[in-house]
Coordinates of C-alpha atoms in Angstrom, one line a residue:
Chain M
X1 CA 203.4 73.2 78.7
X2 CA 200.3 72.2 81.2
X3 CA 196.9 71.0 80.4
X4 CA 194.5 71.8 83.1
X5 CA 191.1 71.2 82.8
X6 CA 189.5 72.9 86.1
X7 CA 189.6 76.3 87.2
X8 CA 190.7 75.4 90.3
X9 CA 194.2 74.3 88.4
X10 CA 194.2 76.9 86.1
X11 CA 194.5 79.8 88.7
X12 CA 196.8 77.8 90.4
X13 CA 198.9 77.8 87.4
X14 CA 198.6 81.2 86.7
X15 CA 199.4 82.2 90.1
X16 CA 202.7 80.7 89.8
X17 CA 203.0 83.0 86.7
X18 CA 202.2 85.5 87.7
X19 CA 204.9 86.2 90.7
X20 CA 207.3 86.2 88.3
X21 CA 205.9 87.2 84.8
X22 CA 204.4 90.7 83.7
X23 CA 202.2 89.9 80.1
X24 CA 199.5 87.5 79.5
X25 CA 198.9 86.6 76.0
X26 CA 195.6 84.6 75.7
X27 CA 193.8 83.1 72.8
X28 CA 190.8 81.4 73.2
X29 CA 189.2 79.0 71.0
X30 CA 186.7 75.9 70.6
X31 CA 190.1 73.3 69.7
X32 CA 190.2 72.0 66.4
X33 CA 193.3 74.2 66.1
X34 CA 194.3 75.3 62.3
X35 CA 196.7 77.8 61.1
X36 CA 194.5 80.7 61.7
X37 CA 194.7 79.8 65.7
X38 CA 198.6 79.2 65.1
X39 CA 199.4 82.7 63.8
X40 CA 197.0 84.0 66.6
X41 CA 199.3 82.0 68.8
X42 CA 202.8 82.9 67.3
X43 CA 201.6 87.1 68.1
X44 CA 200.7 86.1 72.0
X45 CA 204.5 84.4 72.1
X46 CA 205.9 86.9 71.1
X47 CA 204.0 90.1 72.3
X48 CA 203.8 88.3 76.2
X49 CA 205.4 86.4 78.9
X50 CA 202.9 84.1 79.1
X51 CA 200.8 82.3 76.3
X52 CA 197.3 81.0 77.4
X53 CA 195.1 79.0 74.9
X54 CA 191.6 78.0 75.7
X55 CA 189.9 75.2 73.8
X56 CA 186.6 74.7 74.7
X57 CA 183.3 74.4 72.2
X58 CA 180.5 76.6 74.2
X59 CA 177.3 75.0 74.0
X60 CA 175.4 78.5 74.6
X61 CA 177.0 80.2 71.9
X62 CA 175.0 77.7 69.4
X63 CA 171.5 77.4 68.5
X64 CA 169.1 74.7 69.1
X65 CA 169.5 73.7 65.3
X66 CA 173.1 74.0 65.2
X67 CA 176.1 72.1 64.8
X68 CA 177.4 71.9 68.4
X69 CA 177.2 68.2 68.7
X70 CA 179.3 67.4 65.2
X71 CA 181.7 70.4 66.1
X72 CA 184.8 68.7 65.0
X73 CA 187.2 67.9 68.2
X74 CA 190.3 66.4 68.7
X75 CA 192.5 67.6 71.9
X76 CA 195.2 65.3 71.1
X77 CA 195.9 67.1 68.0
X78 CA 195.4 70.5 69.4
X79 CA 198.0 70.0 72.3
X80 CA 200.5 69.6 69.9
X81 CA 199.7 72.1 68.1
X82 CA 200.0 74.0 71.3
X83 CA 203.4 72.5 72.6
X84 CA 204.5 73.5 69.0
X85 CA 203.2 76.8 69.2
X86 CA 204.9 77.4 72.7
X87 CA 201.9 77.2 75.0
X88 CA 202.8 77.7 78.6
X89 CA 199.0 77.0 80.2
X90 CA 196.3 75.2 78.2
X91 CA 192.6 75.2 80.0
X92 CA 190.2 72.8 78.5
X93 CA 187.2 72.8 80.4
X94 CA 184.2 70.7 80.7
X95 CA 180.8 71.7 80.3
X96 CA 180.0 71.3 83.7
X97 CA 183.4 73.0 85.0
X98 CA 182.3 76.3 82.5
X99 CA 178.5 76.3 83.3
X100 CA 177.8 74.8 87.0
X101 CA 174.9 76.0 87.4
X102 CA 172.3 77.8 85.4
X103 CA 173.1 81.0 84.1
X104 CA 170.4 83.9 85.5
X105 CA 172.2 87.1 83.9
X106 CA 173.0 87.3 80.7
X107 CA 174.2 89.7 77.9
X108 CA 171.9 91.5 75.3
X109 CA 174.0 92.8 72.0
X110 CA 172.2 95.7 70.7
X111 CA 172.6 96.9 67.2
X112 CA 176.1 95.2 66.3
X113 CA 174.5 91.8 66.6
X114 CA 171.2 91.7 64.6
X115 CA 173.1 91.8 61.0
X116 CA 175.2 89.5 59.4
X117 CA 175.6 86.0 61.5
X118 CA 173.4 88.0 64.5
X119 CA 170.6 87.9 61.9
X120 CA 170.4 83.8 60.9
X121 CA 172.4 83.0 64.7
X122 CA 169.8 84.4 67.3
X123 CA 171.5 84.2 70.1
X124 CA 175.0 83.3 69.1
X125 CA 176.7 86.7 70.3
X126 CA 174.8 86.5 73.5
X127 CA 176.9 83.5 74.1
X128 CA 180.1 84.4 73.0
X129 CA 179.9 87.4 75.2
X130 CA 178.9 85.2 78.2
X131 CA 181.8 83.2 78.0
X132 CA 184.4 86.0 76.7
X133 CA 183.5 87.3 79.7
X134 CA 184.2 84.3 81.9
X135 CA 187.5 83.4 80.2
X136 CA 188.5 86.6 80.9
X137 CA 187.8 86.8 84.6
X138 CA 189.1 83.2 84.5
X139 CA 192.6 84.1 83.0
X140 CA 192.5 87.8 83.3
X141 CA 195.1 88.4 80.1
X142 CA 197.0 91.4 79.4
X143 CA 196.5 91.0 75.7
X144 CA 193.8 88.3 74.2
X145 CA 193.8 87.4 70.3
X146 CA 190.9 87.0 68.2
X147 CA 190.7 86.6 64.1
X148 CA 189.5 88.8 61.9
X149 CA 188.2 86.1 60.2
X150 CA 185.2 86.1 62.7
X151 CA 185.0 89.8 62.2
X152 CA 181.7 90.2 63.9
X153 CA 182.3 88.8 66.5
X154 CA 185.9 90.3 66.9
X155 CA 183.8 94.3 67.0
X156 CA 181.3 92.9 69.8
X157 CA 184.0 91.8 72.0
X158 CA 185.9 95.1 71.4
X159 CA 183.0 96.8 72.2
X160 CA 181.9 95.0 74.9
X161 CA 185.9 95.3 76.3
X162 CA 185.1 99.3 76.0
X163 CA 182.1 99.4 77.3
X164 CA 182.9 97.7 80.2
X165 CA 186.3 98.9 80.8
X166 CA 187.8 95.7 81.0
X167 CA 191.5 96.0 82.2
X168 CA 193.0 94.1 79.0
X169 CA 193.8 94.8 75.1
X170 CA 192.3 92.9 72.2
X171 CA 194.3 91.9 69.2
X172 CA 193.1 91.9 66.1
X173 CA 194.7 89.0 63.8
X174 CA 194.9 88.3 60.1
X175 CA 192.6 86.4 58.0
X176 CA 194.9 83.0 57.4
X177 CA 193.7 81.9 53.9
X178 CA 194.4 78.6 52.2
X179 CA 196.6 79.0 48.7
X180 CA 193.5 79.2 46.6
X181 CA 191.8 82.3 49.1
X182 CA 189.5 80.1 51.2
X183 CA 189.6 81.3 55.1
X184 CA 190.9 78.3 57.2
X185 CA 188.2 77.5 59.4
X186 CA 187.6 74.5 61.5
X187 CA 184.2 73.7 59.9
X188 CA 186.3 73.4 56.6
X189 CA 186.9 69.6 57.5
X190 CA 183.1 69.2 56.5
X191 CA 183.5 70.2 52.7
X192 CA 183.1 67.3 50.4
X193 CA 185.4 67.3 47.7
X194 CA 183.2 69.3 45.2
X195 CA 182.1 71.8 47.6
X196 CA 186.2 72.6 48.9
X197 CA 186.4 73.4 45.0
X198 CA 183.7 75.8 45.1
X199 CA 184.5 77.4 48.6
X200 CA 187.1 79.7 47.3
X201 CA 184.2 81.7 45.3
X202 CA 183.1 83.3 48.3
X203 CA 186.6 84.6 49.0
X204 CA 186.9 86.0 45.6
X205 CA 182.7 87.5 45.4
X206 CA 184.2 89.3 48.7
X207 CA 187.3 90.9 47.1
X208 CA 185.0 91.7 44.4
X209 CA 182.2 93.7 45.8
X210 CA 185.2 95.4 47.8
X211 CA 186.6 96.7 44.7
X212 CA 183.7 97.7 43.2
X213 CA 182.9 99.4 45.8
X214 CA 186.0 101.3 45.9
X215 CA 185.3 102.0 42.6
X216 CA 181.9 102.9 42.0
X217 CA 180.7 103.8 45.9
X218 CA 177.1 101.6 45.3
X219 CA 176.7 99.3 47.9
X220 CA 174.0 97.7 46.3
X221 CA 175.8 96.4 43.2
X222 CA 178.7 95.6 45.0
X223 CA 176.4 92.8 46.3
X224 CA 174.8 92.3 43.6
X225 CA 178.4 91.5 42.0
X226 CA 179.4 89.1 45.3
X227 CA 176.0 87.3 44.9
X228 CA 176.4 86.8 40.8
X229 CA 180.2 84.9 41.5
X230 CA 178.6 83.1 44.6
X231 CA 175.9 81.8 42.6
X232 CA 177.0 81.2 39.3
X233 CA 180.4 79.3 40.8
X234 CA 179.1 77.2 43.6
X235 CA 175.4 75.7 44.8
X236 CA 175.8 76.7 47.8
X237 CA 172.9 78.5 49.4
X238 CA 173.6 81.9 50.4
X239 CA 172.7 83.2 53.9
X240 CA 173.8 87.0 53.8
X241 CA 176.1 89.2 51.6
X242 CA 176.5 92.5 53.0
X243 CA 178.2 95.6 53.3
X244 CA 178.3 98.0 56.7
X245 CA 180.3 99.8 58.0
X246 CA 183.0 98.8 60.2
X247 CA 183.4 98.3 63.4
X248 CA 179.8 99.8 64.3
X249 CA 177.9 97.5 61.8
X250 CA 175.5 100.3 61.1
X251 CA 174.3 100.9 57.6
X252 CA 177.0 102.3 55.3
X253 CA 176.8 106.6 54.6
X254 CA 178.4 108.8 52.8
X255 CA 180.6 109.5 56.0
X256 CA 181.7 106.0 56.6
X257 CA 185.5 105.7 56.5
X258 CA 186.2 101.8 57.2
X259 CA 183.8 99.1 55.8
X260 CA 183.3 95.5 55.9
X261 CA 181.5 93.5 53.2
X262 CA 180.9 89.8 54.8
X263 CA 179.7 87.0 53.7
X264 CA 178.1 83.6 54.8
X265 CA 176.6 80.4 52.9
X266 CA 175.2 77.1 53.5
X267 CA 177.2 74.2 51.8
X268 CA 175.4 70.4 52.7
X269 CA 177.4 70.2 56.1
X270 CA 179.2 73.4 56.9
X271 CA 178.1 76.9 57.0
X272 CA 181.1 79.1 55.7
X273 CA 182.2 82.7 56.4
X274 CA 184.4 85.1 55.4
X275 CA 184.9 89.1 55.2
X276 CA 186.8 91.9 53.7
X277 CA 187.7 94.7 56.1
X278 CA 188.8 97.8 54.1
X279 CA 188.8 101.7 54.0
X280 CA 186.8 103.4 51.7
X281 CA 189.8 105.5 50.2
X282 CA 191.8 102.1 49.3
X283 CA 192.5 99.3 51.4
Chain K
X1 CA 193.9 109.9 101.0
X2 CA 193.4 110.4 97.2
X3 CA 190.9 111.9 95.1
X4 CA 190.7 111.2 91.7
X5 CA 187.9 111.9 88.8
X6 CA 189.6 110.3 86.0
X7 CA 190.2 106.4 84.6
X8 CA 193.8 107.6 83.6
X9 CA 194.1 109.1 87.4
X10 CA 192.7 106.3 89.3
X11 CA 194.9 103.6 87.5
X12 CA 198.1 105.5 88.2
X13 CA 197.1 105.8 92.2
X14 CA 196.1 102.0 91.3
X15 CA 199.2 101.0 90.3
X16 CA 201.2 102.5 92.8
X17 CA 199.8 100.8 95.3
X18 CA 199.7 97.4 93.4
X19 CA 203.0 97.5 93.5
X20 CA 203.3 96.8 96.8
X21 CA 200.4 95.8 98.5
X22 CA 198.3 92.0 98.4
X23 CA 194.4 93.3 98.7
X24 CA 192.4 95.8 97.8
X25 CA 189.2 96.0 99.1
X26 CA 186.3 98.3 97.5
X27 CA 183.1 100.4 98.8
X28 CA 180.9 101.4 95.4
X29 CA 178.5 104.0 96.4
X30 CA 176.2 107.1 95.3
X31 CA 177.8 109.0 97.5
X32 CA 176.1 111.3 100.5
X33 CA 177.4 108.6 103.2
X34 CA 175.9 107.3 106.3
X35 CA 176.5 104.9 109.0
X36 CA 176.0 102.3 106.6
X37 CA 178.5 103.0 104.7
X38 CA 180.9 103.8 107.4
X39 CA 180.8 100.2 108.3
X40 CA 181.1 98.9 105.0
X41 CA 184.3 101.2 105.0
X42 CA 185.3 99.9 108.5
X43 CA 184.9 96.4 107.2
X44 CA 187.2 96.7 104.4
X45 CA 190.0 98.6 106.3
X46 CA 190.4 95.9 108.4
X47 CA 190.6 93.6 105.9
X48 CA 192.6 95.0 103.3
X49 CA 195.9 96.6 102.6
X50 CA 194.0 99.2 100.1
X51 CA 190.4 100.8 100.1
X52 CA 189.2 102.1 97.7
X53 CA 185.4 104.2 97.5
X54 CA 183.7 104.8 94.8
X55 CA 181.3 108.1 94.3
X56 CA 179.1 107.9 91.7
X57 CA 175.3 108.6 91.4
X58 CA 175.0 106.3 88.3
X59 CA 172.6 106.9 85.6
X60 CA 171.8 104.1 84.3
X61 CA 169.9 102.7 87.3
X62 CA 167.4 105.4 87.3
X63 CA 164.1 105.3 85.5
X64 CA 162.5 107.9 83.8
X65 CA 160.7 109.0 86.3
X66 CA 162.8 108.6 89.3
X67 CA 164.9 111.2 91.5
X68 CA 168.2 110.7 89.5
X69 CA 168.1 114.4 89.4
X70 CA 167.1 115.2 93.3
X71 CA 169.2 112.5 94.7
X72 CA 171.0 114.1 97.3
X73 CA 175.0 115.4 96.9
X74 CA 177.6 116.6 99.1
X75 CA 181.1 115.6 97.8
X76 CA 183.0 117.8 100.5
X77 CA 180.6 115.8 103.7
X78 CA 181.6 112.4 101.7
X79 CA 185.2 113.4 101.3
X80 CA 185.4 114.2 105.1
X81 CA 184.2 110.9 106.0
X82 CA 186.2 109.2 103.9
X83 CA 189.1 110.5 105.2
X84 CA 187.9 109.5 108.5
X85 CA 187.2 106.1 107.6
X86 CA 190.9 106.2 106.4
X87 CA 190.2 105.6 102.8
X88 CA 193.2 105.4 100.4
X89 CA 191.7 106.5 97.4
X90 CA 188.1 107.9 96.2
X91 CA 187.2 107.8 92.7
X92 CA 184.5 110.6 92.1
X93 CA 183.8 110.3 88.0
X94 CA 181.6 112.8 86.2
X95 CA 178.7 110.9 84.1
X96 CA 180.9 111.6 81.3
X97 CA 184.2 109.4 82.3
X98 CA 182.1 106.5 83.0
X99 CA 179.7 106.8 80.1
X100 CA 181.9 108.5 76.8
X101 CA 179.2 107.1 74.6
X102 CA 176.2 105.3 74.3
X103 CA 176.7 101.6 75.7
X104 CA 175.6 99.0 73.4
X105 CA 176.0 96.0 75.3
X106 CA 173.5 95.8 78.1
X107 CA 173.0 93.0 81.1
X108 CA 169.8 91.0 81.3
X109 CA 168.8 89.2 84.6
X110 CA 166.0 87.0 85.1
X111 CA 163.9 85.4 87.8
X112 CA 165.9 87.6 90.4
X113 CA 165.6 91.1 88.9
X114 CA 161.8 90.4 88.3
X115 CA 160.0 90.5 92.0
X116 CA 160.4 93.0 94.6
X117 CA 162.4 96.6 93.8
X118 CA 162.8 94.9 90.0
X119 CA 159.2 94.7 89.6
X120 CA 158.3 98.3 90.3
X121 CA 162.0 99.8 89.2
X122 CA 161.8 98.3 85.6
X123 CA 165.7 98.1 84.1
X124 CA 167.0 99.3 87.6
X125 CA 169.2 96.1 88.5
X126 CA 170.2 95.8 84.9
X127 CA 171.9 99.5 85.3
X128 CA 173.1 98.1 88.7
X129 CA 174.5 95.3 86.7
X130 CA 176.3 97.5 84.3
X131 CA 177.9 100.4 86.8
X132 CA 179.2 97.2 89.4
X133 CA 180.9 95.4 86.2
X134 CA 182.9 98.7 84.9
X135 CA 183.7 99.5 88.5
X136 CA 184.5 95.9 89.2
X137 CA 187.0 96.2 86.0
X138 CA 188.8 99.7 86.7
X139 CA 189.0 98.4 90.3
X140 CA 189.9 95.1 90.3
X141 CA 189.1 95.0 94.4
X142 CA 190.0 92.0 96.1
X143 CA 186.8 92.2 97.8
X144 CA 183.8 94.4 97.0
X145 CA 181.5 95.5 100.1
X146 CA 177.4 95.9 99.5
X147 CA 175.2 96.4 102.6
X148 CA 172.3 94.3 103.3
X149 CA 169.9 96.9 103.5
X150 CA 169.8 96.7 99.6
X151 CA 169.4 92.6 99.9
X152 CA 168.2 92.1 96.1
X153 CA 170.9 93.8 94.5
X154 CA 173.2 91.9 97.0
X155 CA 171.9 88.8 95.7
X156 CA 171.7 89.9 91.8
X157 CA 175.7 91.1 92.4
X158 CA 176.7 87.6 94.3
X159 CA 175.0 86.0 91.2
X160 CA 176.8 87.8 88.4
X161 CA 180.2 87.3 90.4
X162 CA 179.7 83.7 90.4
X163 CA 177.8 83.1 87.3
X164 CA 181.2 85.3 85.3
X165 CA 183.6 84.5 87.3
X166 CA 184.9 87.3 88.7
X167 CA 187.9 86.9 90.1
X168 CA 187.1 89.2 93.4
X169 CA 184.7 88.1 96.9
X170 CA 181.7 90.2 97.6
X171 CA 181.2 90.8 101.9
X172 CA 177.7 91.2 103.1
X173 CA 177.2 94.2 105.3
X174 CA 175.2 94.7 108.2
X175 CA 171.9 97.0 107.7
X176 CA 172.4 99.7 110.3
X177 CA 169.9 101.7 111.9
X178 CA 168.9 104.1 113.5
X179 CA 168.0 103.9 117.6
X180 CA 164.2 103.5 116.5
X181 CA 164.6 100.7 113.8
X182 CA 164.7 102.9 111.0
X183 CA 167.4 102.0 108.3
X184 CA 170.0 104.0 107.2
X185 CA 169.7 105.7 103.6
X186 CA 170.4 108.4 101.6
X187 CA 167.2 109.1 101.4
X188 CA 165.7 109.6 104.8
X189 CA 167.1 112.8 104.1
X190 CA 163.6 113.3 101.9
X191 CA 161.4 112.5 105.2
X192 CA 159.5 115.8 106.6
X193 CA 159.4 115.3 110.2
X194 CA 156.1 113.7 110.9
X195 CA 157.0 111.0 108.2
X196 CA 160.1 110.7 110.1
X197 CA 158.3 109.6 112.8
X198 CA 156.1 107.1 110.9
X199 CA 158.9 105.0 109.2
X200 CA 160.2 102.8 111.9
X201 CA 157.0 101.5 111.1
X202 CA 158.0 99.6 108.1
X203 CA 161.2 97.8 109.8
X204 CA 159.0 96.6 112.8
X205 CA 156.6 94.9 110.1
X206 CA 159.3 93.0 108.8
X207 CA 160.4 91.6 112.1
X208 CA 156.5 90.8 112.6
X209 CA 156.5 88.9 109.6
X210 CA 159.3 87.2 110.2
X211 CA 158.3 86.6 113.4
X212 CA 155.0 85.3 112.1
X213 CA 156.1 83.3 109.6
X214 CA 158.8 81.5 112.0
X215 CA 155.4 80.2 113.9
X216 CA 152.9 79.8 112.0
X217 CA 155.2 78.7 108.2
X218 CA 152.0 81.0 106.4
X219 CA 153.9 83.6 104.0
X220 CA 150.0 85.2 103.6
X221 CA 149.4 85.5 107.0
X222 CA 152.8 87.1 107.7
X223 CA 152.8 89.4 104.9
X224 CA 149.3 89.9 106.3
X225 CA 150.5 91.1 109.5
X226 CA 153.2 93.4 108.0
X227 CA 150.3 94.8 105.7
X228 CA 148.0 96.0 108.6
X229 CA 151.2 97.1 110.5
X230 CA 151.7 99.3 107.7
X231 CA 148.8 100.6 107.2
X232 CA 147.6 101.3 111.1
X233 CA 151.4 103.1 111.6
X234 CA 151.9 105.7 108.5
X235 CA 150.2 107.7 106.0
X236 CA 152.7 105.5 103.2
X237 CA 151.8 104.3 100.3
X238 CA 153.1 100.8 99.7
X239 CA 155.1 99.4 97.0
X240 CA 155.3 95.9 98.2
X241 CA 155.8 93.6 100.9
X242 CA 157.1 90.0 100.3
X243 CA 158.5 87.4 101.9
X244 CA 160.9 84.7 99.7
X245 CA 163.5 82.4 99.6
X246 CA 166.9 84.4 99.6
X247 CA 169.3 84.8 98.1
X248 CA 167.7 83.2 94.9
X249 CA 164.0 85.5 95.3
X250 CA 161.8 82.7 94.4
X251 CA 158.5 81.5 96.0
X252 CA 159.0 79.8 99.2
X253 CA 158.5 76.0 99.0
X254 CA 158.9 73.6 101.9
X255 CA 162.0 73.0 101.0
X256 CA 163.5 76.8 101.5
X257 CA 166.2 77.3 104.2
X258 CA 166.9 81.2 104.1
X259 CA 164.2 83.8 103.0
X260 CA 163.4 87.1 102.9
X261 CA 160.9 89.5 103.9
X262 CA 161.2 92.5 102.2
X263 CA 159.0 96.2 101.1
X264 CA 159.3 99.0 99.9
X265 CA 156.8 102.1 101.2
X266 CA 156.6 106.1 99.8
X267 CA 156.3 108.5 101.5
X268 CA 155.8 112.1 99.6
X269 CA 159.1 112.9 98.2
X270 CA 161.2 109.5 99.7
X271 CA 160.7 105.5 98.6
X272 CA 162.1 103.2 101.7
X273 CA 163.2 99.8 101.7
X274 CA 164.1 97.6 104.1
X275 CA 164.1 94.0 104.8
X276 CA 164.6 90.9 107.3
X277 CA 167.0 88.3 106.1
X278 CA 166.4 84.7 108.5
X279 CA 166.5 81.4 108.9
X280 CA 163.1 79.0 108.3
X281 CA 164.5 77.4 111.8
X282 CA 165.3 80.6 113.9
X283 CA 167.3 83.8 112.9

């Protein structure tokens, strides 16, 4: 495995590759690797010849008021995570490497990012399109791997890979859950004890509303349902509870075949989501 | 030399000659070609294994009110030259191929998409934006070829390349003209023969300005001079005449090394531009 941290190095290192290999698997993540990233990792080994991984935190996909400064990090850690996972090129950039100079185009996310974490993130999509969108010029991947867990973001980037005919596949990846049903999540590590108890209830209002959805087709008390088990299991605050349809995000009708209900809340130090992607006829 | 009006068809040629060749080097236009194209074409044969042209009069940089509909078209003429200009392969989409539904991610560019053409074409570098990154990503040229003549959306294209990391080089072209000044476009086609005769007009008070401004260092005086050059020569109408720092089309300060001087003048049924790109200290 090789750590480069320039992009200089990193084509050089791809280059070498690439006269010899045919598939580029690449994940790309902000570091603070759990086993979400791993079993993203484990499909890119075995679906390509080469396995990329990313780790950097982008300062322009977070707010002003956000939590880029206490985003957890810890390369060491990651990079064996990596070697474990059979990493052949990890690219840790710096700030300054990603964003030299000021950026004077950028990326406007129409109806798919004004709901859910679009709504309480201004912004946020913006910047994860700005630097998909680099990574991918920088590493130009065959396949590139991205968790359902961050299902809104995961339908912008496939839209924005169709829209813009971008020569490369993405792969959608399961939600990896700890025992109890709470999404692994790097921002988990700022739970205090009480609140890694009650974390699990968002999980579990998700798989409810789903269901009753299923069951009785009324969006609005499948929410209501999610919001009652949220509420009356945690004090957590709630940000949004909602479901659309899926992948387009638009407003749920009586033709809409796959569905998401999401969810995210505010616990004292972390802001926690999860989702349940299903079809309307059963899962 | 291949025509093609398909994605599908255009990657197979593609990846024929990927095969076995290093470079490919690519000519976007709207078609009905001219001398300046010819030597963007010339360029790019003599620099790559592969050329590719693109024919597409795109949409999306159109306003509402502008001559997306009358802008002129002659495949068979363009194919002709082409084959000339021994290009491998010309991809000739319908509206359709390139747009298959409404795109919902769009570009946004600042300071440099705001002054000049920008300022009166509202939106039209943004579509610019969005045609030369799809192209860019069913091309994947080596090196991508854009004549001088249109100098902003030069400069907005070098941006986005470096500011996303495109993995390609864009070559500058040299405006060409005809034997009286008068650049080369599409459109002079629109020019009834007395307005013909008038637009040489608007090169020659570009070089004044220039000229002027080498001098004297007063942007109002030189734009000034262009004005009244304007004015005395045609019966046009114009849109604007500028002179900035280039390629980043801000205000000149004392500290600006390469600038700009720039309009754009209508005529009845044809709007011209055309512009001097020079050195403060000489050309």
């Amino acid at each position: 495995m090789i750590t480069v941290h320039t992009i200089a190095a990193l084509k050089e290192q791809l280059a070498i590759f690439r006269s010899t290999t045919q598939s580029i698997g690449f994940v790309p993540t902000m570091g603070y690797l759990h086993e979400g990233h791993e079993s993203l990792l484990k499909k890119a080994r075995n679906e390509n010849d080469v396995v990329v991984l990313s780790i950097f935190v982008n300062p322009s996909q977070f707010g002003p008021n956000e939590d880029l400064d206490r985003y957890p990090r810890d390369l060491e850690r990651d990079l064996a995570i990596a070697k474990k996972s059979q990493v052949d090129i990890v690219f840790a950039p710096s700030i300054e490497e990603m964003y030299p100079t000021k950026m004077k185009i950028h990326f406007l996310a129409e109806e798919q990012s004004k709901v859910l974490c679009g709504a309480s993130r201004p912004g946020h999509f913006e910047g994860v399109l700005m630097v998909v969108t680099k990574l991918f010029h920088l590493v130009s991947p065959t396949r590139a791997y991205f968790g359902m867990k961050d299902a809104q973001q995961l339908a912008i980037i496939e839209t924005l890979v169709r829209d813009y005919n971008f020569p490369l596949e993405i792969i959608r990846g399961e939600t990896i859950r700890e025992e109890d049903g709470l999404a692994k999540s790097s921002r988990n590590v700022f739970l205090c004890e009480k609140e890694r108890e009650e974390a699990p209830a968002l999980f579990q209002a998700l798989v409810l509303a789903k269901e009753h959805f299923q069951k009785h087709r009324s969006v609005i008390d499948a929410i209501q349902k999610a919001t009652e088990h949220v509420t009356k299991n945690t004090n957590a605050k709630i940000d949004y509870l909602q479901l659309l349809e899926y992948p387009s995000l638009a407003e749920v009708t009586e033709d809409s075949q796959e569905m998401i209900v999401a969810g995210a809340i505010y616990f004292e130090n972390a802001r926690l989501i999860d989702n349940q992607i299903f079809n309307v006829k059963g899962e």
